[in-house]
Coordinates of C-alpha atoms in Angstrom, one line a residue:
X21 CA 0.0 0.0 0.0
X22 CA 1.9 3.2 -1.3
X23 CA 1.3 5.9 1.1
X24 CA 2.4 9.9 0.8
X25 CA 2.4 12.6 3.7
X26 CA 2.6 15.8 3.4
X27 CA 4.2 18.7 5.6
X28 CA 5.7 21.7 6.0
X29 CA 3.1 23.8 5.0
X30 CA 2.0 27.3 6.3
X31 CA 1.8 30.6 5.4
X32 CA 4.6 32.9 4.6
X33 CA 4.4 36.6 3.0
X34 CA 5.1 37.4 -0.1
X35 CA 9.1 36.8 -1.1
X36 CA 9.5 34.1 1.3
X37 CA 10.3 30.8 1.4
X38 CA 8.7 27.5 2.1
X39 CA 9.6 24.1 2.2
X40 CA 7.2 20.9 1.5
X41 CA 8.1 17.6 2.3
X42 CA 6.7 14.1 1.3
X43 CA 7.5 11.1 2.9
X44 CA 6.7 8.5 1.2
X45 CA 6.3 4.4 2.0
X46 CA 5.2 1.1 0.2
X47 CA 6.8 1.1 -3.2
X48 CA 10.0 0.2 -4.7
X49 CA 12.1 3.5 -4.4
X50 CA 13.3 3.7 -8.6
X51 CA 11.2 3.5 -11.3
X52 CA 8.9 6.1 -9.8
X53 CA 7.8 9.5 -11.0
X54 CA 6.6 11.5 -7.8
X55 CA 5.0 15.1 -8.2
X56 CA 3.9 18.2 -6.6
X57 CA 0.3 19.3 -7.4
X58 CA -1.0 22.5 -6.5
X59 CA -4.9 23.3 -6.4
X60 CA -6.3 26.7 -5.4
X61 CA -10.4 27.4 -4.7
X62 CA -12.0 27.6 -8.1
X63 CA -9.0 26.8 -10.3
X64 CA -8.2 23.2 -12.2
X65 CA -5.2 21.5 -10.2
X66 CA -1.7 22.1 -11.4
X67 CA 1.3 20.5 -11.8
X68 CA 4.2 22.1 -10.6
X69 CA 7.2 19.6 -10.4
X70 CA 8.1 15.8 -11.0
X71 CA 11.2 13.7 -10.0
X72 CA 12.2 10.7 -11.8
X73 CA 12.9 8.9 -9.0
X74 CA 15.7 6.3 -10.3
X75 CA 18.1 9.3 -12.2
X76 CA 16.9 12.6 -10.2
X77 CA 15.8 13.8 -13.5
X78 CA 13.5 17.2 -12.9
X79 CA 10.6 19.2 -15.2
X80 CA 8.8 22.1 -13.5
X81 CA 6.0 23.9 -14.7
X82 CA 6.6 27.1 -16.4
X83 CA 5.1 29.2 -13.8
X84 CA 7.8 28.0 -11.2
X85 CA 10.5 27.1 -13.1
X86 CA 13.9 29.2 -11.5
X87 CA 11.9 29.8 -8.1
X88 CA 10.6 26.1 -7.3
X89 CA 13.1 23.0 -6.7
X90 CA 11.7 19.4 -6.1
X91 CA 14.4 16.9 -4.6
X92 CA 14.8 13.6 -3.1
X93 CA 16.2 11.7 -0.4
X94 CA 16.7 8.4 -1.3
X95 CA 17.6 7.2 2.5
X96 CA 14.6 8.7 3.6
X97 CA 12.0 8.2 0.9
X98 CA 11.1 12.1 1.0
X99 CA 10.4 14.0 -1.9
X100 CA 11.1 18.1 -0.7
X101 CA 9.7 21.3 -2.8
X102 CA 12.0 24.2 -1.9
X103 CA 9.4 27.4 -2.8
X104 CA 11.3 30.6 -2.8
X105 CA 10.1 33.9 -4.0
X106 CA 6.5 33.2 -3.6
X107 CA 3.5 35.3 -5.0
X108 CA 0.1 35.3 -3.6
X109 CA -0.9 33.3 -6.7
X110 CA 1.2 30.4 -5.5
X111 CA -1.3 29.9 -2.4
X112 CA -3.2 26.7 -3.0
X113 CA -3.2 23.0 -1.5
X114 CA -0.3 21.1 -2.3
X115 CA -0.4 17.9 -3.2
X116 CA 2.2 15.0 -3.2
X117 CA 1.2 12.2 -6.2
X118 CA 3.7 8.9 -6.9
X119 CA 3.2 6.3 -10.0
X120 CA 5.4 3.9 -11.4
X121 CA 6.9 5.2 -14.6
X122 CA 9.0 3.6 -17.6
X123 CA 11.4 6.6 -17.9
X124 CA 12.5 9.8 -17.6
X125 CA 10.5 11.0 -20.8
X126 CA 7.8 10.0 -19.4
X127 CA 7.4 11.9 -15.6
X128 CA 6.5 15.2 -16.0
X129 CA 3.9 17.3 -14.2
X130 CA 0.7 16.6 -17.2
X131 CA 0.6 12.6 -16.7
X132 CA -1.7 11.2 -14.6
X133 CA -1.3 9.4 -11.1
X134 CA -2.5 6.6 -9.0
X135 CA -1.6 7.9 -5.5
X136 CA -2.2 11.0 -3.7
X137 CA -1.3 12.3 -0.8
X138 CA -4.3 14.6 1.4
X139 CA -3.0 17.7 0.8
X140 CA -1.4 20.4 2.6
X141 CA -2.7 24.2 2.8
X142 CA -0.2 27.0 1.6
X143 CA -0.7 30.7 2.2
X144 CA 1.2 33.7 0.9
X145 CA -0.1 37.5 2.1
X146 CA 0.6 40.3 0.2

């Protein structure tokens, strides 16, 4: 049973930073493609940033590209979204999502995925 938590959220003014964390349990650590999802009230969920688990291999969404970095920790199955610079319009609930992948090519933040984590609330003031 593949399970994600989420943490770390919060809320932060604009400029800050924030970092997300997933931890993740009950699948093979490579092979994977694990994102961050974003959803704010009345707009479509995005997504902002995919890891290819078994090379590292990033993609970010061009509305976070140079400010947002997803990483790993392969000793301790987290998945962490550094957020710097943030905007009021980055305030949503963040999601953590994990599928099994057969490359690089394809994890990126448009596929779909079979496991979600519940969310975690992000706030930025103006």
């Amino acid at each position: 049973q593949v399970q994600l938590v989420e943490s770390g959220g919060g809320s932060v003014q604009a400029g800050g930073s924030l970092t997300l964390s997933c931890a993740a349990s009950g699948f093979t650590f490579s092979g994977n493609c694990v994102a961050w999802f974003r959803q704010a009230p009345g707009a479509e969920r995005e997504g902002v940033a995919t890891i290819y688990t078994t090379d590292g291999s990033t993609n970010y969404a061009a509305s976070v590209k140079d400010r947002f970095t997803i990483s790993q920790d392969n000793a301790k199955k987290t998945f962490d979204l550094q957020m710097n610079n943030l905007q009021p319009e980055d305030a949503a609930t963040y999601y953590c999502a994990a599928d099994s992948t057969g490359g690089s090519y394809f994890c990126n933040p448009y596929r779909d995925f079979e496991y979600w984590g519940q969310g975690i609330l992000v706030t930025v003031s103006s």
